[in-house]
Amino acid sequence: MLRQISEDVRANLKDRLRELRDAIRQNRHDSAGDPSHDIAGNLPPFPGRSLLGHAASAVDEALTIAESFVPHSRPLKVDGTTVKSLRAYFPHGDEDRQIGGERQFRRDMYYLTRAVLAGYGIDNPRVHEASFSAVHVAMRKRYADLLAGATADAASTDQVAAACAALLVECLNHRPVQPGEIGTGPAIAGDRSLDIRCLAPVALACGLATKADGTPEPDILEIAVLAAEVREDRVRRACAQPNAVQELTPVLATLLAHLA
């Protein structure tokens, strides 16, 4: 229990530090960021105002240098090979395996979600890694039976699809992509629309990796994005239903059957 609490604290701390770093970058003297995030943007002109921007630049550059000396597990490239199967994210076994699966899950989901958003032209989205920790816990508590079926050696397409449907529903419930922090434009019109467009491909990619039962191909994420776009209307309608998991399952099962 204490180890799980420390993992939650770690994820939340990383989110807060990322937000601080974003704020610093928005206030660099050479930044063209959103004026609404400009610390001095709403202040009247004063002689030392430009010094704030140069100070932010200096802090940002110092943090960049410091990061280069700190070991981290950030993937060199985020693509289909980043996606793991549900068996990796929700393993059977002792607490160490469970915590390892949760850590891998939230890390991969964070970078995969950012990669999908980048594909839509959103370069600096605010994604909360801690939200994916909450998703993992919810999946364990609410959908243990679906996970057991999907992670079995002879799991059927329908069983994998059901677990992926539950995964998408929980991701939508916990809102890891923060609204109002990623700019404006047609690609992000509507908070629920944005969530579905970036999270449905990630859930589908997990299903494809589970069906592959090995190292996923690099184009799995790209394929999942395209497939989710084709079925976006059906996914959206299913997500709006009270029994969203049951409604989503046949939609994802059809995609998995054609793509896996």
XYZ file of C-alpha atoms in Angstrom:
260
model
C 0.000 0.000 0.000
C 2.783 2.453 0.914
C 4.579 1.699 -2.328
C 1.418 2.427 -4.314
C 0.975 5.719 -2.466
C 4.556 6.675 -3.317
C 3.877 5.907 -6.991
C 0.802 8.164 -6.911
C 2.807 10.955 -5.294
C 5.501 10.549 -7.909
C 3.013 10.804 -10.796
C 1.346 13.884 -9.316
C 4.694 15.549 -8.685
C 5.739 14.941 -12.289
C 2.497 16.558 -13.492
C 3.042 19.633 -11.307
C 6.647 19.986 -12.495
C 5.546 19.722 -16.122
C 2.986 22.463 -15.546
C 5.662 24.654 -13.962
C 7.987 24.022 -16.889
C 5.221 24.915 -19.359
C 4.552 28.158 -17.499
C 8.235 29.061 -17.600
C 8.440 28.366 -21.325
C 5.331 30.460 -21.990
C 7.082 33.408 -20.362
C 10.454 33.235 -22.128
C 11.450 36.541 -23.693
C 11.513 34.856 -27.124
C 8.291 32.851 -26.678
C 5.266 33.204 -28.934
C 3.071 31.370 -26.460
C -0.508 31.968 -25.432
C -0.793 35.438 -23.894
C -3.326 34.128 -21.382
C -0.457 32.218 -19.726
C 1.862 35.229 -19.687
C 2.671 36.079 -16.081
C 3.290 39.728 -16.943
C 0.712 39.919 -19.708
C -1.955 41.621 -17.602
C 0.401 43.964 -15.795
C 0.856 47.612 -16.809
C 4.144 48.500 -18.506
C 7.052 48.875 -16.099
C 10.802 49.323 -16.634
C 11.847 45.843 -15.528
C 9.099 43.936 -17.305
C 11.371 42.520 -20.005
C 13.649 41.185 -17.292
C 10.949 38.662 -16.354
C 11.098 37.156 -19.818
C 14.883 36.932 -19.778
C 14.791 35.430 -16.290
C 12.306 32.794 -17.476
C 14.592 32.041 -20.427
C 17.568 31.595 -18.111
C 15.629 29.261 -15.805
C 14.335 27.228 -18.766
C 17.841 26.806 -20.185
C 19.215 25.833 -16.778
C 16.510 23.179 -16.386
C 17.258 21.850 -19.875
C 20.937 21.458 -18.976
C 20.054 19.782 -15.668
C 17.726 17.332 -17.422
C 20.551 16.200 -19.686
C 22.423 14.870 -16.634
C 19.454 13.101 -15.050
C 18.647 9.538 -16.168
C 15.056 9.147 -17.301
C 12.919 6.561 -19.055
C 11.498 8.780 -21.787
C 11.245 6.769 -25.022
C 13.526 7.882 -27.826
C 10.643 7.548 -30.264
C 6.925 7.110 -29.666
C 5.224 4.855 -32.221
C 3.518 1.481 -32.399
C 6.426 -0.238 -30.648
C 5.692 1.857 -27.543
C 2.344 0.119 -27.071
C 2.291 -2.944 -24.808
C -0.334 -5.639 -24.486
C -2.918 -5.721 -21.737
C -0.965 -8.641 -20.281
C 2.000 -6.313 -19.704
C -0.085 -3.530 -18.208
C -2.283 -5.765 -16.025
C -0.075 -8.735 -15.161
C -0.916 -11.573 -12.823
C 1.365 -12.037 -9.853
C 2.641 -10.304 -6.724
C 2.674 -6.628 -5.777
C 5.968 -5.939 -7.533
C 4.539 -7.087 -10.866
C 1.353 -5.111 -10.308
C 3.234 -1.905 -9.528
C 5.550 -2.477 -12.478
C 2.569 -2.890 -14.793
C 0.941 0.281 -13.468
C 4.157 2.276 -13.894
C 4.572 1.034 -17.474
C 0.914 1.730 -18.238
C 0.845 5.333 -17.100
C 4.176 6.103 -18.766
C 3.159 4.609 -22.110
C -0.342 6.112 -22.037
C 1.111 9.548 -21.320
C 3.518 9.500 -24.269
C 1.100 7.762 -26.644
C -1.635 10.314 -25.922
C 0.786 13.171 -26.524
C 1.893 11.515 -29.780
C -1.694 11.254 -31.045
C -2.354 14.883 -30.115
C 0.832 15.935 -31.905
C -0.499 14.180 -35.001
C -3.464 16.542 -34.830
C -1.124 19.524 -34.733
C -1.283 20.055 -30.971
C 2.343 20.455 -29.942
C 2.148 21.264 -26.236
C -0.887 19.535 -24.736
C -1.287 19.310 -20.993
C -1.691 15.625 -20.182
C -1.794 14.416 -16.586
C 0.110 11.199 -15.997
C -1.548 10.766 -12.606
C -4.922 10.404 -14.327
C -3.666 7.239 -16.002
C -2.707 5.864 -12.584
C -6.318 6.393 -11.540
C -7.469 4.643 -14.728
C -5.292 1.646 -13.907
C -6.722 1.396 -10.389
C -10.285 1.705 -11.702
C -9.706 -1.039 -14.253
C -8.430 -3.381 -11.540
C -11.371 -2.678 -9.250
C -14.283 -2.469 -11.694
C -13.316 -4.718 -14.582
C -11.271 -7.536 -13.061
C -13.392 -10.097 -14.887
C -12.885 -8.424 -18.275
C -9.142 -8.158 -17.667
C -8.943 -11.803 -16.688
C -10.583 -12.817 -19.952
C -8.529 -10.452 -22.122
C -5.184 -11.476 -20.591
C -5.812 -15.220 -20.784
C -3.622 -17.216 -23.150
C -6.517 -18.030 -25.483
C -8.333 -14.697 -25.238
C -10.871 -14.132 -27.994
C -11.257 -10.961 -30.021
C -14.476 -10.152 -28.170
C -12.769 -10.509 -24.792
C -9.913 -8.196 -25.784
C -12.399 -5.733 -27.261
C -14.443 -5.683 -24.043
C -11.383 -4.862 -21.945
C -10.328 -2.143 -24.396
C -13.837 -0.699 -24.320
C -13.654 -0.518 -20.522
C -10.215 1.072 -20.820
C -11.512 3.789 -23.128
C -14.512 4.492 -20.865
C -12.278 4.862 -17.811
C -9.873 7.117 -19.697
C -12.785 9.330 -20.728
C -14.064 9.403 -17.144
C -10.717 10.498 -15.678
C -9.966 13.144 -18.327
C -6.141 12.950 -18.569
C -6.165 15.611 -21.314
C -6.849 18.891 -19.591
C -9.404 21.120 -21.352
C -8.606 24.732 -22.046
C -4.841 24.195 -21.997
C -4.136 23.256 -25.598
C -5.193 26.207 -27.686
C -8.003 26.440 -30.221
C -8.733 25.172 -33.684
C -10.864 22.689 -35.603
C -8.807 19.710 -34.465
C -9.827 20.231 -30.836
C -13.385 21.527 -31.142
C -15.310 20.239 -28.112
C -13.724 18.706 -25.030
C -15.453 15.308 -25.357
C -14.612 15.168 -29.054
C -10.949 15.789 -28.327
C -10.863 13.122 -25.617
C -12.388 10.511 -27.912
C -10.148 11.409 -30.856
C -6.937 11.015 -28.876
C -7.867 8.234 -26.436
C -9.828 5.852 -28.681
C -6.758 5.141 -30.871
C -4.644 4.444 -27.782
C -7.176 1.951 -26.402
C -7.482 0.294 -29.815
C -3.692 0.104 -30.131
C -3.551 -1.742 -26.782
C -5.993 -4.261 -28.211
C -3.914 -4.716 -31.357
C -0.773 -5.233 -29.263
C -2.617 -7.789 -27.140
C -3.783 -9.685 -30.219
C -0.251 -9.558 -31.685
C 1.064 -11.189 -28.482
C 4.577 -10.014 -29.223
C 6.482 -6.924 -30.288
C 3.997 -4.603 -32.005
C 4.754 -3.215 -35.443
C 5.822 0.447 -35.614
C 2.714 1.415 -37.587
C 0.181 0.025 -35.081
C -0.477 3.446 -33.546
C -0.905 5.082 -36.953
C -3.284 2.312 -38.042
C -5.270 2.707 -34.817
C -5.600 6.460 -35.363
C -6.908 5.996 -38.903
C -9.309 3.223 -37.890
C -10.664 5.211 -34.945
C -11.257 8.197 -37.225
C -13.287 6.047 -39.617
C -15.480 4.792 -36.766
C -15.467 8.012 -34.746
C -19.214 8.594 -35.049
C -20.027 5.084 -33.846
C -17.522 5.369 -30.991
C -18.983 8.721 -29.979
C -22.552 7.362 -29.969
C -21.520 4.310 -27.958
C -19.694 6.442 -25.394
C -22.834 8.519 -24.876
C -24.880 5.474 -23.809
C -25.397 4.491 -20.144
C -23.942 1.042 -20.912
C -20.995 2.452 -22.829
C -18.727 -0.580 -22.363
C -21.304 -2.963 -23.828
C -22.017 -0.593 -26.720
C -18.335 -0.038 -27.485
C -17.333 -3.695 -27.396
C -18.767 -4.749 -30.803
C -17.377 -1.575 -32.434
C -13.845 -2.326 -31.213
C -14.249 -6.050 -31.874
C -14.993 -5.346 -35.541
C -11.907 -3.141 -35.839
C -9.686 -5.693 -34.088
C -10.958 -8.502 -36.303
C -10.063 -6.561 -39.462
C -6.767 -5.083 -38.268
C -5.167 -7.726 -36.050
